[in-house]
Tab-separated table of C-alpha atoms in Angstrom:
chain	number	residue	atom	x	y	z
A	677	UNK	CA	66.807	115.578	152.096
A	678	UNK	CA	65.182	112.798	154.230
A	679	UNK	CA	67.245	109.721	154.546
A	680	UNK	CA	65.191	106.058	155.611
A	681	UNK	CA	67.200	103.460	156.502
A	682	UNK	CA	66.069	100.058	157.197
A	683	UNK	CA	66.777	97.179	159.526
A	684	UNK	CA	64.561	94.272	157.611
A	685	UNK	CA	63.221	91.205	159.476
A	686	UNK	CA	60.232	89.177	159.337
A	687	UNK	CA	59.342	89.693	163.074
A	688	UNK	CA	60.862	92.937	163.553
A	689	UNK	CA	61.885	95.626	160.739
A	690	UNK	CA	63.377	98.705	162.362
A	691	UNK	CA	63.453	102.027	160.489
A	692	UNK	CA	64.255	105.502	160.945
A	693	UNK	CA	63.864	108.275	159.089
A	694	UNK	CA	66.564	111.891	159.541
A	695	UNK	CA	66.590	115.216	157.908
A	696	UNK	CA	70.078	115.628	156.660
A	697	UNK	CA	70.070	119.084	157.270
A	698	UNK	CA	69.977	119.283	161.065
A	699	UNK	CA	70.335	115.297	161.635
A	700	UNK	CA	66.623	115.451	163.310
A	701	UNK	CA	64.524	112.520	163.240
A	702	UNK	CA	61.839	112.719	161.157
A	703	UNK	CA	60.137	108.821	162.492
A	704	UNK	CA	61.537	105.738	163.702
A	705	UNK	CA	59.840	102.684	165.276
A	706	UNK	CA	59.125	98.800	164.246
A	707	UNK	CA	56.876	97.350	161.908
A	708	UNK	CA	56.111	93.671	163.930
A	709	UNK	CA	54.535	91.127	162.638
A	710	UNK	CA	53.472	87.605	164.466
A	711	UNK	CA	55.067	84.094	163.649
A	712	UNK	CA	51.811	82.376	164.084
A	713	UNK	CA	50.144	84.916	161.561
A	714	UNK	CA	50.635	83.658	157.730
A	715	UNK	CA	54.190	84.526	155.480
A	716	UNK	CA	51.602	86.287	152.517
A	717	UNK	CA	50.242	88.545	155.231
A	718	UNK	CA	53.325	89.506	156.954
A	719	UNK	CA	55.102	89.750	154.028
A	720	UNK	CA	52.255	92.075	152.520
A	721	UNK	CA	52.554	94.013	156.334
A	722	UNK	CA	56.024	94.837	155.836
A	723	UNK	CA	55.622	95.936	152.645
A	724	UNK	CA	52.480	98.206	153.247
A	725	UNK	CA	54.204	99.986	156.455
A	726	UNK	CA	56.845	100.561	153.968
A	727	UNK	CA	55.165	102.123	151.243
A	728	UNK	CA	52.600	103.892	154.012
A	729	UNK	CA	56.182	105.540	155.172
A	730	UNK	CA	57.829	106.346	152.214
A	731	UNK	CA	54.583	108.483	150.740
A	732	UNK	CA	54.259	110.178	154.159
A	733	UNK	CA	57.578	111.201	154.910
A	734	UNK	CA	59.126	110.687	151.203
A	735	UNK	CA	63.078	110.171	151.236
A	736	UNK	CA	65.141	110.809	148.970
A	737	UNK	CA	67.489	108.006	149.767
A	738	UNK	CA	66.699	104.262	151.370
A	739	UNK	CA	69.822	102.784	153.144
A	740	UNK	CA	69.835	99.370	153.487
A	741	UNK	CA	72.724	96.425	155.329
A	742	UNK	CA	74.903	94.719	152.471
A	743	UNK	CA	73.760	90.861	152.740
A	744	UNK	CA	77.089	89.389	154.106
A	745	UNK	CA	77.712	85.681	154.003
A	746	UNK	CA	78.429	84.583	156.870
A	747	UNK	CA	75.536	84.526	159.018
A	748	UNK	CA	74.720	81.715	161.756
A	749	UNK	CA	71.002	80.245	161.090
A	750	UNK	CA	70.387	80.564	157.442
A	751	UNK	CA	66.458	79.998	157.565
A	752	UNK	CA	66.435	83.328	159.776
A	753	UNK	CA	68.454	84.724	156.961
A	754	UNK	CA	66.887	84.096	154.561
A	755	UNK	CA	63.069	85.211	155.669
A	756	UNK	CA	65.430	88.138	156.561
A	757	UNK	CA	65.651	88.065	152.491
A	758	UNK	CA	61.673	88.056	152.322
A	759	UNK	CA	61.361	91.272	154.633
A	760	UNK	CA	64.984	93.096	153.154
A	761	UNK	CA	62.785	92.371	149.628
A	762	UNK	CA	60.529	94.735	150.557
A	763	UNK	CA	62.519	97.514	151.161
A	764	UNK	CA	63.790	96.772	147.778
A	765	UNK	CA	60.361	96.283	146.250
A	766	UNK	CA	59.436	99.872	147.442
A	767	UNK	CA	62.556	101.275	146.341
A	768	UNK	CA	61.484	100.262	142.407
A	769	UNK	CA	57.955	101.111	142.977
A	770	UNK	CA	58.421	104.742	144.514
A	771	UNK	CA	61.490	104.725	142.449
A	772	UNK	CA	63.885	105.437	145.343
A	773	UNK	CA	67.861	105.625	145.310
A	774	UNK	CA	68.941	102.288	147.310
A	775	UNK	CA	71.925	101.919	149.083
A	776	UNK	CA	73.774	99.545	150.721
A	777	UNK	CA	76.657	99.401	152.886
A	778	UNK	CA	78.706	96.491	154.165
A	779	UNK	CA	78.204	96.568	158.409
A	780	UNK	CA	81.408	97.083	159.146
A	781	UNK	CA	81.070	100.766	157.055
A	782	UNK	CA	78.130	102.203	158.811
A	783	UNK	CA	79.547	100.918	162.131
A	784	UNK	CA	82.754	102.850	161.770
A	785	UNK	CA	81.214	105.750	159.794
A	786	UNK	CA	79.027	106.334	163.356
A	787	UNK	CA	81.232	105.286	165.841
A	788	UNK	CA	84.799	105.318	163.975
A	789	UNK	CA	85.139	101.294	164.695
A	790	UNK	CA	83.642	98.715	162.422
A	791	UNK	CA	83.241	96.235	164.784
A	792	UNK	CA	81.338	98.442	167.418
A	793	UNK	CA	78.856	96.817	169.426
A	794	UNK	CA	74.863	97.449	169.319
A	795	UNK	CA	75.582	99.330	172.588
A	796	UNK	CA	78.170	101.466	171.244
A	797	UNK	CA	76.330	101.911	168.116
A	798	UNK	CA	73.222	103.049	170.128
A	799	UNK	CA	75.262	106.014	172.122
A	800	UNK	CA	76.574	107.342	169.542
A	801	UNK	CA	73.108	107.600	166.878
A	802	UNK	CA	72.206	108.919	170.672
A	803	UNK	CA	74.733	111.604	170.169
A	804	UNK	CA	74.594	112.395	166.695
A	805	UNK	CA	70.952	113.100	166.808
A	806	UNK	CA	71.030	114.723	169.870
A	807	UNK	CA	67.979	112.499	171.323
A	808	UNK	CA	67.317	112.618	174.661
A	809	UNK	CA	67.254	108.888	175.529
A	810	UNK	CA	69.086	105.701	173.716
A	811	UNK	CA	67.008	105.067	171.086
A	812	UNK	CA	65.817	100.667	171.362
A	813	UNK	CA	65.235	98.560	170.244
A	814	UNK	CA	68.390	97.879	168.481
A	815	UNK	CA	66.342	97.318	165.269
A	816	UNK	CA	65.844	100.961	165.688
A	817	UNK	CA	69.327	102.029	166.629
A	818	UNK	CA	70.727	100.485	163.877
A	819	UNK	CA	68.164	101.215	161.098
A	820	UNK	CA	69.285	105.203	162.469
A	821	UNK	CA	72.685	104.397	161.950
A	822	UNK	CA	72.401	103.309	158.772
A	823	UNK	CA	70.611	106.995	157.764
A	824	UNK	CA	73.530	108.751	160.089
A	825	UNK	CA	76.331	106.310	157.992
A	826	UNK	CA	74.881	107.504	154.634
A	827	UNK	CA	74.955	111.302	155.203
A	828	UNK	CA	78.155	111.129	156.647
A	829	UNK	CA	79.704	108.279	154.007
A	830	UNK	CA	78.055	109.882	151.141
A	831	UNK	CA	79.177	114.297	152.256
A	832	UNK	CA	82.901	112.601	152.938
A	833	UNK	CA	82.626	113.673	156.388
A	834	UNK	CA	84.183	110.545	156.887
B	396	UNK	CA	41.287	74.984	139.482
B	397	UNK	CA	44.535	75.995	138.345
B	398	UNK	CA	47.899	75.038	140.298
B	399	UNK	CA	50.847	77.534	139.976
B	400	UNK	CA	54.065	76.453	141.444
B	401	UNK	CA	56.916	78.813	141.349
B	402	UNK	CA	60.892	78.196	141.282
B	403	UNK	CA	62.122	81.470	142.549
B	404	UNK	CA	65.278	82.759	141.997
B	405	UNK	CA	67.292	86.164	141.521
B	406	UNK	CA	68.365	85.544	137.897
B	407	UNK	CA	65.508	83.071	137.027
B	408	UNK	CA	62.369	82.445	138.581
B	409	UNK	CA	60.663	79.565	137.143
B	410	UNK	CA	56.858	78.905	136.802
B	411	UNK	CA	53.921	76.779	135.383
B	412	UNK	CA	50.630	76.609	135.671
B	413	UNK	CA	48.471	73.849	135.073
B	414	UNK	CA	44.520	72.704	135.762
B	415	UNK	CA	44.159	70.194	138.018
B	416	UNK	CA	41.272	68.496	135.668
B	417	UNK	CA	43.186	67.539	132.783
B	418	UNK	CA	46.447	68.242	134.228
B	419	UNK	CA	47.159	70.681	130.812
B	420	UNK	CA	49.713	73.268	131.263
B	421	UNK	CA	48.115	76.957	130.874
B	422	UNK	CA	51.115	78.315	131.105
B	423	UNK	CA	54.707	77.917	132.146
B	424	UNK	CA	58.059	79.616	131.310
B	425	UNK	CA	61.032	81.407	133.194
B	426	UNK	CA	61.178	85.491	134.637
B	427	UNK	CA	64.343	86.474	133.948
B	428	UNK	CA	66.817	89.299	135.174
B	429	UNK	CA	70.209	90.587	134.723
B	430	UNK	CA	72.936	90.184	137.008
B	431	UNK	CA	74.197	94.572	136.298
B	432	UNK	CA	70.192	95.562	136.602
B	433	UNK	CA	69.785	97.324	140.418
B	434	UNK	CA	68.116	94.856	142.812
B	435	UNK	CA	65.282	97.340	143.177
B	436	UNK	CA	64.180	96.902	139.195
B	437	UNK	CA	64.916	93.371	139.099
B	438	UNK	CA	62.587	92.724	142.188
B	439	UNK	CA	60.574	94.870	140.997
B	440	UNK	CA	59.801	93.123	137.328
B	441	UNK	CA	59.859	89.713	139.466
B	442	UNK	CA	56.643	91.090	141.597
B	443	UNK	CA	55.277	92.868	138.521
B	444	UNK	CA	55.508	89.179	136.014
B	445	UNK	CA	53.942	86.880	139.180
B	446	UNK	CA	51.171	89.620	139.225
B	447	UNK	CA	50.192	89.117	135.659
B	448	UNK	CA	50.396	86.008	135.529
B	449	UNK	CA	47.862	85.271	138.607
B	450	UNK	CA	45.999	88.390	137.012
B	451	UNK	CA	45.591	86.610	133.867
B	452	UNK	CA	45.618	83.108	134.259
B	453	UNK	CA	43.794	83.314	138.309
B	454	UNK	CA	45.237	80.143	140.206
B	455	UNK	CA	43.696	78.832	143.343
B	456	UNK	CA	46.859	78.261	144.731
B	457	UNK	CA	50.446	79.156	144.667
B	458	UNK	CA	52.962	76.393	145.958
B	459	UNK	CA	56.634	77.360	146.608
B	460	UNK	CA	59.074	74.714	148.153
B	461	UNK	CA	59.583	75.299	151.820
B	462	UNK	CA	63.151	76.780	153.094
B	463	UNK	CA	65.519	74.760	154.329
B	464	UNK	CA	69.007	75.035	155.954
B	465	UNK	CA	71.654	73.644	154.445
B	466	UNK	CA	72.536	75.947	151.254
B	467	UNK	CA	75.747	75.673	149.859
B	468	UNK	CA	75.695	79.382	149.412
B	469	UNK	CA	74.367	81.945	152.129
B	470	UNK	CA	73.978	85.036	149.615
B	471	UNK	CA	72.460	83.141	147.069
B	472	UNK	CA	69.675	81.598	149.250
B	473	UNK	CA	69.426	85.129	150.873
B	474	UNK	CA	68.239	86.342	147.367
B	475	UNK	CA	66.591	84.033	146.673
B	476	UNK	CA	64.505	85.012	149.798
B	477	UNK	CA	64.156	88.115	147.988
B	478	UNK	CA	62.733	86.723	144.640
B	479	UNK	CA	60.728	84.113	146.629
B	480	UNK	CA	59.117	87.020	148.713
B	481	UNK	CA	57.323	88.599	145.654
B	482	UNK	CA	55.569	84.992	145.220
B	483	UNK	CA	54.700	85.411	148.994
B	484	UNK	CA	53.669	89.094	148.645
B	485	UNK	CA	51.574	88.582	145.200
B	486	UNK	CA	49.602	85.555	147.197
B	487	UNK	CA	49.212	88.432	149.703
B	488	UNK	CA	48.125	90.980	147.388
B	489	UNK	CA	45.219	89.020	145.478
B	490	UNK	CA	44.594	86.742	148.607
B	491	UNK	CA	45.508	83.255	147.230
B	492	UNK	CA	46.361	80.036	149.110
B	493	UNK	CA	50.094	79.674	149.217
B	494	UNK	CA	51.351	76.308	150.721
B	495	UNK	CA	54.184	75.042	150.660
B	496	UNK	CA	56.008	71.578	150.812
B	497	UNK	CA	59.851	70.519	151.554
B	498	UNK	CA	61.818	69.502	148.280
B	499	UNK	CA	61.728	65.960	149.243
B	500	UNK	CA	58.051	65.669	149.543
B	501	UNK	CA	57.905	67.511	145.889
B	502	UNK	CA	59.862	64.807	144.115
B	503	UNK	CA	57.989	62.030	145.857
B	504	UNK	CA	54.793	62.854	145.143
B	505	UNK	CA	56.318	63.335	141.459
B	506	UNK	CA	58.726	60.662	140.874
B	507	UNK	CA	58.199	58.157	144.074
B	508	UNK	CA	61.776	59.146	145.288
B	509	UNK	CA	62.158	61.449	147.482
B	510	UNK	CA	65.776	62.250	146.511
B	511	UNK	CA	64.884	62.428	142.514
B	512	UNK	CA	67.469	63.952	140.312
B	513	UNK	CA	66.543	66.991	138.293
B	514	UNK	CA	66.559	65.010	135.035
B	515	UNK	CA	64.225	62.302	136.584
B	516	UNK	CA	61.789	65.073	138.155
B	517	UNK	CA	62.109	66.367	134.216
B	518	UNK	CA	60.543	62.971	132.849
B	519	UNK	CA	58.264	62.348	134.942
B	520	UNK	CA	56.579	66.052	134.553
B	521	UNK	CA	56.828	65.156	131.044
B	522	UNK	CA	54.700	61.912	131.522
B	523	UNK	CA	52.160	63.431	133.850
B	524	UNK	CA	51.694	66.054	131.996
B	525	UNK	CA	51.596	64.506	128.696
B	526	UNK	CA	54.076	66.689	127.089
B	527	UNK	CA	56.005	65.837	124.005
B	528	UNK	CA	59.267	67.340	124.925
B	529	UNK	CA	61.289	67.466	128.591
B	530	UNK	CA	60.007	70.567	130.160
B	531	UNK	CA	63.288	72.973	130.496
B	532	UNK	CA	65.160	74.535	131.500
B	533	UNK	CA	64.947	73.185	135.504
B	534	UNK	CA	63.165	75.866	136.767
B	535	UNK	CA	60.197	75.855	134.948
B	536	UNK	CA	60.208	71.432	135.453
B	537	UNK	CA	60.588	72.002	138.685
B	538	UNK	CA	57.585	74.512	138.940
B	539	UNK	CA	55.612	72.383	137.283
B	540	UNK	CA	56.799	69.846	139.676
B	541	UNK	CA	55.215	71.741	142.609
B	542	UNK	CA	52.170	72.769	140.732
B	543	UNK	CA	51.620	68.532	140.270
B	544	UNK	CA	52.571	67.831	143.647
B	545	UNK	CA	49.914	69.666	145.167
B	546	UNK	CA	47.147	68.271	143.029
B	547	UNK	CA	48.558	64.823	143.712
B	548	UNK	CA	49.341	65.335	147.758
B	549	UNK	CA	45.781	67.183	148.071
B	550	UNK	CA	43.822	65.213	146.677
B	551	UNK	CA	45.223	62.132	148.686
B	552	UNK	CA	46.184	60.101	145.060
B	553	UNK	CA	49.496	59.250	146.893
């Protein structure tokens, strides 16, 4: 089974897609979008790449960050609502199984601490998928660890 | 042309419609979902009502309040992000002009005060629309709140 997870933010939404089987991966990158272009049409970007990934690739699974409370500018937070919306729109519409994990799981399901860094969190999705360089941004990294964190949460590897 | 100003939330997502001749409402009432329903469904009935609506009743505009800072509670602004992205995405989708205005300039345009209590935003929709009962609950007043705001600020009448 393919497993997507998803790093949502109006700028920059990471994702990554792995084959549980052999922990390949199957696509990752960054859907951008620019803060001088309107919300409708990012918004409706976001959305789009989404969709345009999930019919190509189809997962079986979406993994997706727990919304904590906590966070330190909450107007960034919450347009990272707008973009984490889509993941969840998509999820109804393709009719998708959505997760979501607390950040403190996936970190120590990949790197056995939950309060790893981005850097240690980027060496080890390194290792796990056997890539050849660290996968970056951290967008990236992370939307890979949440796939990794679901396989290995999910198969009680962990 | 027809005005549609949406409340969005999680749980309810208030809206109304109304022509900016007569100032008549066409339409205004609340999208509701359930607190045990998966995110995923109750996004997904929040996108699918907004898109009737503008399918059947075809504003000119959508107007949302603006996002500020200072919510009492981080998770519940973060979803609402997510229920106030389908208004963003739907504008998007059928390419209509969202705008939207700070909270403030909402209840002055409506009520003179800036800092308007809910109940006094509630009578004056009722005047300016001519109603014969306080529109309610809040979120559909304060829907039709933005819907009047923008016919009012727009058109230069305050």
């Amino acid at each position: 089974m393919r497993i997507l997870g998803i790093d949502p933010g109006l700028g920059n939404t990471g994702y990554g897609i792995i084959d549980d089987r052999d922990f390949s991966v199957i696509e990752a990158g960054v859907i951008k979008t620019k803060s001088n272009t309107p919300i409708q049409t990012r918004i409706k970007k976001i959305f789009d790449e989404i969709s345009s990934i999930i019919a190509e690739h189809k997962p079986g699974v979406l993994v997706l960050e727990k919304i904590y409370s906590h966070y330190k500018h909450p107007t960034t937070a919450i347009l990272m609502g707008h973009a984490r919306a889509m993941a969840c729109l998509v999820c109804g519409e393709f009719d998708i199984k959505l997760v979501n994990y607390p950040s403190t799981k996936i970190k120590k399901a990949v790197t056995g601490n939950g309060h790893a860094s981005k850097y240690q969190v980027q060496r080890m999705v390194k290792d796990a998928l056997k890539l050849k360089y660290l996968p970056a941004p951290v967008d990236v990294s992370d939307a890979l660890a949440m796939a990794i964190s679901y396989c290995l949460i999910e198969k009680r590897k962990v």
